Amino acid sequence: MCLGVPGKVIDVQGSVATVDFWGVRRQVRLDVVDEPVEPGDYILNHVGYAIRRIPTGEIEATLALYEELLARADADLMAADIRGEIQGVGDDRA
Amino acid sequence: MTVRDPGLTELKFRDPGRARALAGTLARVVGDIGRDRVSVMHVCGSHEQAIARFGLRAALPRTLDVIMGPGCPVCITDVPEVDEGVALARQGVRVATYGDMLKVPGTSMSLADAQAEGARVEVVYSVAQAVDAARRSDEPLVFFATGFETTAVATAAAVLQDPPPNFFVLSAHKYIPPVMEIVAEMPETRVEGFLAAGHAATITGWGVFEPLVARHRLPVVVAGFEPLDILAGLVKLAELIRDGRPSVENMFPRCVTKEGNLRAQERLWRVFRPIGGRWRGIAHVPNGNLRLRDEWAHLDARRQFDIDLHRLCDHAPPALVEACLCGDIMAGIKAPTDCGLFGRQCVPGAPVGACMVSSEGTCRIWYQYGGHPELGGYGAVCAR
Ligand code: SF4
């Protein structure tokens, strides 16, 4: 519940962004993000809300951990939490 | 029980060289402290997951104890709070909540038990989904809101987004900084420093820990979730303990600033006020609970529904729960293996205590990653 997941912003409509998480597109609310967000930016999502815009220089390091985690088995707790967070983003817009 | 794949060892760190160097530094610094036992506490389920999952404890010096504190939001949701959700559901009200909450035992039953009896309990991944569900019907829908400040921010945003009149919030949100004070004050505490959770601090900023450090003269280090982030955080914490320098250090600057996310804080405190309340198994925590401000009374489930808790008291509490040590475990006094039920009567499929329910609960994490996180041979990548 506390991990948060990074995703890439595809489109912004008002306070809702369409965000790509490893091929899954979801809507994320932008009400509480700390900085303005544009397509191409990466955000950290937590239960359907962006809580931070990830600065450009840090995207790679942030994504790497998650990729490593997601590569693991279904039964893995951290991988399951990340998948849960990706689900958490509301309607599928893929 | 999951058997760990020895092949995992090589994959555990993307940068084994740095991990080895950090583990070496940590051993040296902890050695410099020159005591039999140095105990530090982290307050984050995701830290414990990473520590157990990557076999980090095996890379730690033997004299360093890294204890998981009350960092699992599901585990510290108090029994009466679960009871409120269960009572509402059994009174015929639609209740929506995060999936982790379903199996958490209340006095006589969990939300999952109520659901099995026909009550309408729905799992949502986001508060926004609960709002949408309310919008699609006229029926009242109560969102049972749990989680720390990071999650409470989402609830606050939903409250401020003008939800439909049939949407209500039952807040069991908790705020972490006050409980660190409580742990620091416990007479039996051995904690000499805290590793604070990176993502909660994303919201609050690291400045929020300064009063704690000043009052208790315990160092706090904010750390991320990468195995290397955690090792680096522990090195910094050990240095501060060795040097007798209680201060706050931010080892997660890629996410955390001193002020934090001001926009999120503004919304959080516009919707919630901190009040004292119990954390399951821990203590009464002054300012540890987040409740809706009077301005939002019209969507506060506690004020809009007559929650009948008495009917739940007809059932005797399940006897096994009495033996659960979750509270002592989260206070850092006991470990899951001290509990006679661990892995026997209490397993993830049939949890007795809340720590076995959530993917961030200590018992669940220890069970999944091998029953005991002192994972001997699996830490070979880091020399002791
Ligand atoms: S093993 Fe189960 S009963 Fe024992 S402390 Fe953990 S959650 Fe409680």
PDB file of N, CA and C in Angstrom, chain B residues 165-239:
ATOM      1  N   PRO B 165     -23.678  13.140  -3.094  1.00  0.00           N
ATOM      2  CA  PRO B 165     -24.178  13.203  -1.709  1.00  0.00           C
ATOM      3  C   PRO B 165     -24.335  11.838  -1.053  1.00  0.00           C
ATOM      4  N   ASN B 166     -24.302  10.747  -1.837  1.00  0.00           N
ATOM      5  CA  ASN B 166     -24.429   9.417  -1.221  1.00  0.00           C
ATOM      6  C   ASN B 166     -23.063   8.787  -0.939  1.00  0.00           C
ATOM      7  N   PHE B 167     -21.998   9.596  -1.016  1.00  0.00           N
ATOM      8  CA  PHE B 167     -20.651   9.094  -0.728  1.00  0.00           C
ATOM      9  C   PHE B 167     -20.235   9.549   0.670  1.00  0.00           C
ATOM     10  N   PHE B 168     -19.768   8.578   1.480  1.00  0.00           N
ATOM     11  CA  PHE B 168     -19.362   8.881   2.855  1.00  0.00           C
ATOM     12  C   PHE B 168     -17.989   8.277   3.135  1.00  0.00           C
ATOM     13  N   VAL B 169     -17.308   8.853   4.112  1.00  0.00           N
ATOM     14  CA  VAL B 169     -15.977   8.378   4.467  1.00  0.00           C
ATOM     15  C   VAL B 169     -15.965   7.931   5.927  1.00  0.00           C
ATOM     16  N   LEU B 170     -15.475   6.711   6.155  1.00  0.00           N
ATOM     17  CA  LEU B 170     -15.213   6.227   7.506  1.00  0.00           C
ATOM     18  C   LEU B 170     -13.694   6.222   7.643  1.00  0.00           C
ATOM     19  N   SER B 171     -13.155   7.253   8.280  1.00  0.00           N
ATOM     20  CA  SER B 171     -11.696   7.403   8.262  1.00  0.00           C
ATOM     21  C   SER B 171     -11.026   6.635   9.396  1.00  0.00           C
ATOM     22  N   ALA B 172     -10.122   5.737   8.994  1.00  0.00           N
ATOM     23  CA  ALA B 172      -9.223   5.089   9.966  1.00  0.00           C
ATOM     24  C   ALA B 172      -7.782   5.456   9.593  1.00  0.00           C
ATOM     25  N   HIS B 173      -7.629   6.585   8.897  1.00  0.00           N
ATOM     26  CA  HIS B 173      -6.280   6.998   8.491  1.00  0.00           C
ATOM     27  C   HIS B 173      -5.404   7.303   9.704  1.00  0.00           C
ATOM     28  N   LYS B 174      -4.109   7.041   9.518  1.00  0.00           N
ATOM     29  CA  LYS B 174      -3.152   7.238  10.609  1.00  0.00           C
ATOM     30  C   LYS B 174      -1.988   8.106  10.115  1.00  0.00           C
ATOM     31  N   TYR B 175      -1.361   8.763  11.095  1.00  0.00           N
ATOM     32  CA  TYR B 175      -0.273   9.685  10.779  1.00  0.00           C
ATOM     33  C   TYR B 175       0.990   9.192  11.504  1.00  0.00           C
ATOM     34  N   ILE B 176       2.051   8.946  10.744  1.00  0.00           N
ATOM     35  CA  ILE B 176       3.207   8.224  11.295  1.00  0.00           C
ATOM     36  C   ILE B 176       4.063   9.008  12.307  1.00  0.00           C
ATOM     37  N   PRO B 177       4.414  10.270  12.068  1.00  0.00           N
ATOM     38  CA  PRO B 177       5.385  10.891  12.991  1.00  0.00           C
ATOM     39  C   PRO B 177       5.056  10.744  14.488  1.00  0.00           C
ATOM     40  N   PRO B 178       3.789  10.909  14.926  1.00  0.00           N
ATOM     41  CA  PRO B 178       3.540  10.778  16.369  1.00  0.00           C
ATOM     42  C   PRO B 178       3.848   9.389  16.928  1.00  0.00           C
ATOM     43  N   VAL B 179       3.661   8.327  16.120  1.00  0.00           N
ATOM     44  CA  VAL B 179       3.882   6.988  16.690  1.00  0.00           C
ATOM     45  C   VAL B 179       5.374   6.729  16.884  1.00  0.00           C
ATOM     46  N   MET B 180       6.211   7.426  16.118  1.00  0.00           N
ATOM     47  CA  MET B 180       7.653   7.281  16.336  1.00  0.00           C
ATOM     48  C   MET B 180       8.024   7.843  17.712  1.00  0.00           C
ATOM     49  N   GLU B 181       7.346   8.908  18.102  1.00  0.00           N
ATOM     50  CA  GLU B 181       7.564   9.464  19.437  1.00  0.00           C
ATOM     51  C   GLU B 181       7.176   8.442  20.509  1.00  0.00           C
ATOM     52  N   ILE B 182       6.025   7.794  20.273  1.00  0.00           N
ATOM     53  CA  ILE B 182       5.535   6.824  21.252  1.00  0.00           C
ATOM     54  C   ILE B 182       6.531   5.678  21.420  1.00  0.00           C
ATOM     55  N   VAL B 183       7.032   5.170  20.295  1.00  0.00           N
ATOM     56  CA  VAL B 183       8.002   4.077  20.361  1.00  0.00           C
ATOM     57  C   VAL B 183       9.261   4.547  21.088  1.00  0.00           C
ATOM     58  N   ALA B 184       9.682   5.776  20.798  1.00  0.00           N
ATOM     59  CA  ALA B 184      10.890   6.303  21.427  1.00  0.00           C
ATOM     60  C   ALA B 184      10.718   6.411  22.944  1.00  0.00           C
ATOM     61  N   GLU B 185       9.466   6.610  23.376  1.00  0.00           N
ATOM     62  CA  GLU B 185       9.214   6.801  24.810  1.00  0.00           C
ATOM     63  C   GLU B 185       8.926   5.512  25.561  1.00  0.00           C
ATOM     64  N   MET B 186       8.721   4.402  24.824  1.00  0.00           N
ATOM     65  CA  MET B 186       8.386   3.152  25.529  1.00  0.00           C
ATOM     66  C   MET B 186       9.542   2.753  26.431  1.00  0.00           C
ATOM     67  N   PRO B 187       9.232   2.435  27.702  1.00  0.00           N
ATOM     68  CA  PRO B 187      10.325   2.137  28.641  1.00  0.00           C
ATOM     69  C   PRO B 187      11.178   0.945  28.182  1.00  0.00           C
ATOM     70  N   GLU B 188      10.552  -0.036  27.523  1.00  0.00           N
ATOM     71  CA  GLU B 188      11.319  -1.224  27.151  1.00  0.00           C
ATOM     72  C   GLU B 188      11.994  -1.078  25.787  1.00  0.00           C
ATOM     73  N   THR B 189      11.915   0.131  25.206  1.00  0.00           N
ATOM     74  CA  THR B 189      12.421   0.271  23.849  1.00  0.00           C
ATOM     75  C   THR B 189      13.947   0.164  23.795  1.00  0.00           C
ATOM     76  N   ARG B 190      14.423  -0.446  22.704  1.00  0.00           N
ATOM     77  CA  ARG B 190      15.866  -0.552  22.515  1.00  0.00           C
ATOM     78  C   ARG B 190      16.284   0.287  21.310  1.00  0.00           C
ATOM     79  N   VAL B 191      15.301   1.016  20.748  1.00  0.00           N
ATOM     80  CA  VAL B 191      15.545   1.693  19.480  1.00  0.00           C
ATOM     81  C   VAL B 191      16.492   2.872  19.650  1.00  0.00           C
ATOM     82  N   GLU B 192      17.536   2.898  18.839  1.00  0.00           N
ATOM     83  CA  GLU B 192      18.530   3.974  18.929  1.00  0.00           C
ATOM     84  C   GLU B 192      18.489   4.905  17.721  1.00  0.00           C
ATOM     85  N   GLY B 193      17.645   4.581  16.783  1.00  0.00           N
ATOM     86  CA  GLY B 193      17.523   5.440  15.616  1.00  0.00           C
ATOM     87  C   GLY B 193      16.442   4.897  14.694  1.00  0.00           C
ATOM     88  N   PHE B 194      15.929   5.782  13.837  1.00  0.00           N
ATOM     89  CA  PHE B 194      14.855   5.383  12.926  1.00  0.00           C
ATOM     90  C   PHE B 194      15.290   5.497  11.471  1.00  0.00           C
ATOM     91  N   LEU B 195      14.855   4.530  10.673  1.00  0.00           N
ATOM     92  CA  LEU B 195      14.935   4.632   9.229  1.00  0.00           C
ATOM     93  C   LEU B 195      13.522   5.005   8.778  1.00  0.00           C
ATOM     94  N   ALA B 196      13.349   6.210   8.265  1.00  0.00           N
ATOM     95  CA  ALA B 196      11.997   6.659   7.927  1.00  0.00           C
ATOM     96  C   ALA B 196      11.676   6.318   6.467  1.00  0.00           C
ATOM     97  N   ALA B 197      10.375   6.137   6.197  1.00  0.00           N
ATOM     98  CA  ALA B 197       9.925   5.676   4.884  1.00  0.00           C
ATOM     99  C   ALA B 197       9.988   6.785   3.848  1.00  0.00           C
ATOM    100  N   GLY B 198      10.638   6.483   2.738  1.00  0.00           N
ATOM    101  CA  GLY B 198      10.808   7.464   1.684  1.00  0.00           C
ATOM    102  C   GLY B 198       9.514   8.055   1.154  1.00  0.00           C
ATOM    103  N   HIS B 199       8.518   7.201   0.894  1.00  0.00           N
ATOM    104  CA  HIS B 199       7.351   7.741   0.207  1.00  0.00           C
ATOM    105  C   HIS B 199       6.427   8.542   1.119  1.00  0.00           C
ATOM    106  N   ALA B 200       6.338   8.149   2.396  1.00  0.00           N
ATOM    107  CA  ALA B 200       5.556   8.981   3.319  1.00  0.00           C
ATOM    108  C   ALA B 200       6.230  10.348   3.437  1.00  0.00           C
ATOM    109  N   ALA B 201       7.566  10.334   3.472  1.00  0.00           N
ATOM    110  CA  ALA B 201       8.308  11.592   3.577  1.00  0.00           C
ATOM    111  C   ALA B 201       8.222  12.409   2.284  1.00  0.00           C
ATOM    112  N   THR B 202       7.899  11.752   1.163  1.00  0.00           N
ATOM    113  CA  THR B 202       7.653  12.492  -0.073  1.00  0.00           C
ATOM    114  C   THR B 202       6.564  13.526   0.168  1.00  0.00           C
ATOM    115  N   ILE B 203       5.562  13.122   0.944  1.00  0.00           N
ATOM    116  CA  ILE B 203       4.448  14.017   1.253  1.00  0.00           C
ATOM    117  C   ILE B 203       4.833  14.995   2.364  1.00  0.00           C
ATOM    118  N   THR B 204       5.312  14.469   3.498  1.00  0.00           N
ATOM    119  CA  THR B 204       5.502  15.326   4.677  1.00  0.00           C
ATOM    120  C   THR B 204       6.801  16.113   4.636  1.00  0.00           C
ATOM    121  N   GLY B 205       7.793  15.654   3.844  1.00  0.00           N
ATOM    122  CA  GLY B 205       9.116  16.271   3.875  1.00  0.00           C
ATOM    123  C   GLY B 205       9.910  15.739   5.057  1.00  0.00           C
ATOM    124  N   TRP B 206      11.252  15.853   4.989  1.00  0.00           N
ATOM    125  CA  TRP B 206      12.039  15.300   6.103  1.00  0.00           C
ATOM    126  C   TRP B 206      12.063  16.234   7.300  1.00  0.00           C
ATOM    127  N   GLY B 207      11.693  17.505   7.085  1.00  0.00           N
ATOM    128  CA  GLY B 207      11.669  18.465   8.187  1.00  0.00           C
ATOM    129  C   GLY B 207      10.715  18.048   9.307  1.00  0.00           C
ATOM    130  N   VAL B 208       9.727  17.215   8.964  1.00  0.00           N
ATOM    131  CA  VAL B 208       8.711  16.819   9.943  1.00  0.00           C
ATOM    132  C   VAL B 208       9.336  16.034  11.107  1.00  0.00           C
ATOM    133  N   PHE B 209      10.524  15.453  10.881  1.00  0.00           N
ATOM    134  CA  PHE B 209      11.142  14.640  11.936  1.00  0.00           C
ATOM    135  C   PHE B 209      12.024  15.454  12.885  1.00  0.00           C
ATOM    136  N   GLU B 210      12.231  16.721  12.574  1.00  0.00           N
ATOM    137  CA  GLU B 210      13.150  17.509  13.407  1.00  0.00           C
ATOM    138  C   GLU B 210      12.717  17.616  14.878  1.00  0.00           C
ATOM    139  N   PRO B 211      11.413  17.853  15.158  1.00  0.00           N
ATOM    140  CA  PRO B 211      11.016  17.926  16.573  1.00  0.00           C
ATOM    141  C   PRO B 211      11.292  16.620  17.322  1.00  0.00           C
ATOM    142  N   LEU B 212      11.051  15.486  16.660  1.00  0.00           N
ATOM    143  CA  LEU B 212      11.291  14.176  17.281  1.00  0.00           C
ATOM    144  C   LEU B 212      12.762  14.033  17.656  1.00  0.00           C
ATOM    145  N   VAL B 213      13.617  14.405  16.720  1.00  0.00           N
ATOM    146  CA  VAL B 213      15.055  14.294  16.941  1.00  0.00           C
ATOM    147  C   VAL B 213      15.473  15.196  18.100  1.00  0.00           C
ATOM    148  N   ALA B 214      14.919  16.402  18.132  1.00  0.00           N
ATOM    149  CA  ALA B 214      15.281  17.341  19.182  1.00  0.00           C
ATOM    150  C   ALA B 214      14.813  16.830  20.547  1.00  0.00           C
ATOM    151  N   ARG B 215      13.605  16.281  20.585  1.00  0.00           N
ATOM    152  CA  ARG B 215      13.034  15.846  21.865  1.00  0.00           C
ATOM    153  C   ARG B 215      13.697  14.583  22.402  1.00  0.00           C
ATOM    154  N   HIS B 216      13.950  13.626  21.512  1.00  0.00           N
ATOM    155  CA  HIS B 216      14.413  12.315  22.002  1.00  0.00           C
ATOM    156  C   HIS B 216      15.887  12.062  21.724  1.00  0.00           C
ATOM    157  N   ARG B 217      16.523  12.972  21.033  1.00  0.00           N
ATOM    158  CA  ARG B 217      17.934  12.837  20.702  1.00  0.00           C
ATOM    159  C   ARG B 217      18.228  11.493  20.029  1.00  0.00           C
ATOM    160  N   LEU B 218      17.310  11.098  19.126  1.00  0.00           N
ATOM    161  CA  LEU B 218      17.506   9.890  18.322  1.00  0.00           C
ATOM    162  C   LEU B 218      17.645  10.313  16.862  1.00  0.00           C
ATOM    163  N   PRO B 219      18.622   9.783  16.145  1.00  0.00           N
ATOM    164  CA  PRO B 219      18.749  10.157  14.740  1.00  0.00           C
ATOM    165  C   PRO B 219      17.659   9.521  13.861  1.00  0.00           C
ATOM    166  N   VAL B 220      17.317  10.221  12.787  1.00  0.00           N
ATOM    167  CA  VAL B 220      16.353   9.716  11.807  1.00  0.00           C
ATOM    168  C   VAL B 220      16.982   9.838  10.421  1.00  0.00           C
ATOM    169  N   VAL B 221      16.944   8.755   9.658  1.00  0.00           N
ATOM    170  CA  VAL B 221      17.450   8.795   8.285  1.00  0.00           C
ATOM    171  C   VAL B 221      16.323   8.393   7.342  1.00  0.00           C
ATOM    172  N   VAL B 222      16.036   9.262   6.356  1.00  0.00           N
ATOM    173  CA  VAL B 222      15.010   8.943   5.363  1.00  0.00           C
ATOM    174  C   VAL B 222      15.660   8.114   4.257  1.00  0.00           C
ATOM    175  N   ALA B 223      15.082   6.948   3.965  1.00  0.00           N
ATOM    176  CA  ALA B 223      15.687   6.057   2.967  1.00  0.00           C
ATOM    177  C   ALA B 223      14.663   5.549   1.969  1.00  0.00           C
ATOM    178  N   GLY B 224      15.133   5.246   0.769  1.00  0.00           N
ATOM    179  CA  GLY B 224      14.291   4.679  -0.287  1.00  0.00           C
ATOM    180  C   GLY B 224      14.171   3.166  -0.143  1.00  0.00           C
ATOM    181  N   PHE B 225      13.650   2.510  -1.176  1.00  0.00           N
ATOM    182  CA  PHE B 225      13.290   1.095  -1.075  1.00  0.00           C
ATOM    183  C   PHE B 225      14.244   0.156  -1.790  1.00  0.00           C
ATOM    184  N   GLU B 226      15.169   0.708  -2.556  1.00  0.00           N
ATOM    185  CA  GLU B 226      16.182  -0.120  -3.206  1.00  0.00           C
ATOM    186  C   GLU B 226      17.008  -0.774  -2.119  1.00  0.00           C
ATOM    187  N   PRO B 227      17.454  -2.010  -2.344  1.00  0.00           N
ATOM    188  CA  PRO B 227      18.359  -2.613  -1.368  1.00  0.00           C
ATOM    189  C   PRO B 227      19.562  -1.702  -1.083  1.00  0.00           C
ATOM    190  N   LEU B 228      20.073  -1.057  -2.124  1.00  0.00           N
ATOM    191  CA  LEU B 228      21.226  -0.178  -1.901  1.00  0.00           C
ATOM    192  C   LEU B 228      20.832   1.065  -1.110  1.00  0.00           C
ATOM    193  N   ASP B 229      19.634   1.588  -1.363  1.00  0.00           N
ATOM    194  CA  ASP B 229      19.134   2.733  -0.591  1.00  0.00           C
ATOM    195  C   ASP B 229      19.077   2.374   0.890  1.00  0.00           C
ATOM    196  N   ILE B 230      18.586   1.176   1.170  1.00  0.00           N
ATOM    197  CA  ILE B 230      18.413   0.758   2.564  1.00  0.00           C
ATOM    198  C   ILE B 230      19.777   0.584   3.233  1.00  0.00           C
ATOM    199  N   LEU B 231      20.699  -0.070   2.517  1.00  0.00           N
ATOM    200  CA  LEU B 231      22.050  -0.245   3.079  1.00  0.00           C
ATOM    201  C   LEU B 231      22.697   1.116   3.341  1.00  0.00           C
ATOM    202  N   ALA B 232      22.596   2.021   2.376  1.00  0.00           N
ATOM    203  CA  ALA B 232      23.200   3.347   2.534  1.00  0.00           C
ATOM    204  C   ALA B 232      22.549   4.080   3.705  1.00  0.00           C
ATOM    205  N   GLY B 233      21.230   3.928   3.839  1.00  0.00           N
ATOM    206  CA  GLY B 233      20.518   4.556   4.954  1.00  0.00           C
ATOM    207  C   GLY B 233      21.012   4.015   6.294  1.00  0.00           C
ATOM    208  N   LEU B 234      21.231   2.698   6.346  1.00  0.00           N
ATOM    209  CA  LEU B 234      21.693   2.089   7.600  1.00  0.00           C
ATOM    210  C   LEU B 234      23.110   2.550   7.941  1.00  0.00           C
ATOM    211  N   VAL B 235      23.956   2.697   6.918  1.00  0.00           N
ATOM    212  CA  VAL B 235      25.324   3.184   7.163  1.00  0.00           C
ATOM    213  C   VAL B 235      25.250   4.571   7.795  1.00  0.00           C
ATOM    214  N   LYS B 236      24.430   5.438   7.193  1.00  0.00           N
ATOM    215  CA  LYS B 236      24.310   6.808   7.715  1.00  0.00           C
ATOM    216  C   LYS B 236      23.784   6.795   9.148  1.00  0.00           C
ATOM    217  N   LEU B 237      22.774   5.954   9.395  1.00  0.00           N
ATOM    218  CA  LEU B 237      22.182   5.886  10.730  1.00  0.00           C
ATOM    219  C   LEU B 237      23.226   5.402  11.746  1.00  0.00           C
ATOM    220  N   ALA B 238      23.985   4.389  11.366  1.00  0.00           N
ATOM    221  CA  ALA B 238      25.014   3.853  12.272  1.00  0.00           C
ATOM    222  C   ALA B 238      26.075   4.922  12.553  1.00  0.00           C
ATOM    223  N   GLU B 239      26.413   5.707  11.540  1.00  0.00           N
ATOM    224  CA  GLU B 239      27.399   6.782  11.750  1.00  0.00           C
ATOM    225  C   GLU B 239      26.876   7.805  12.751  1.00  0.00           C
TER     226      GLU B 239
END
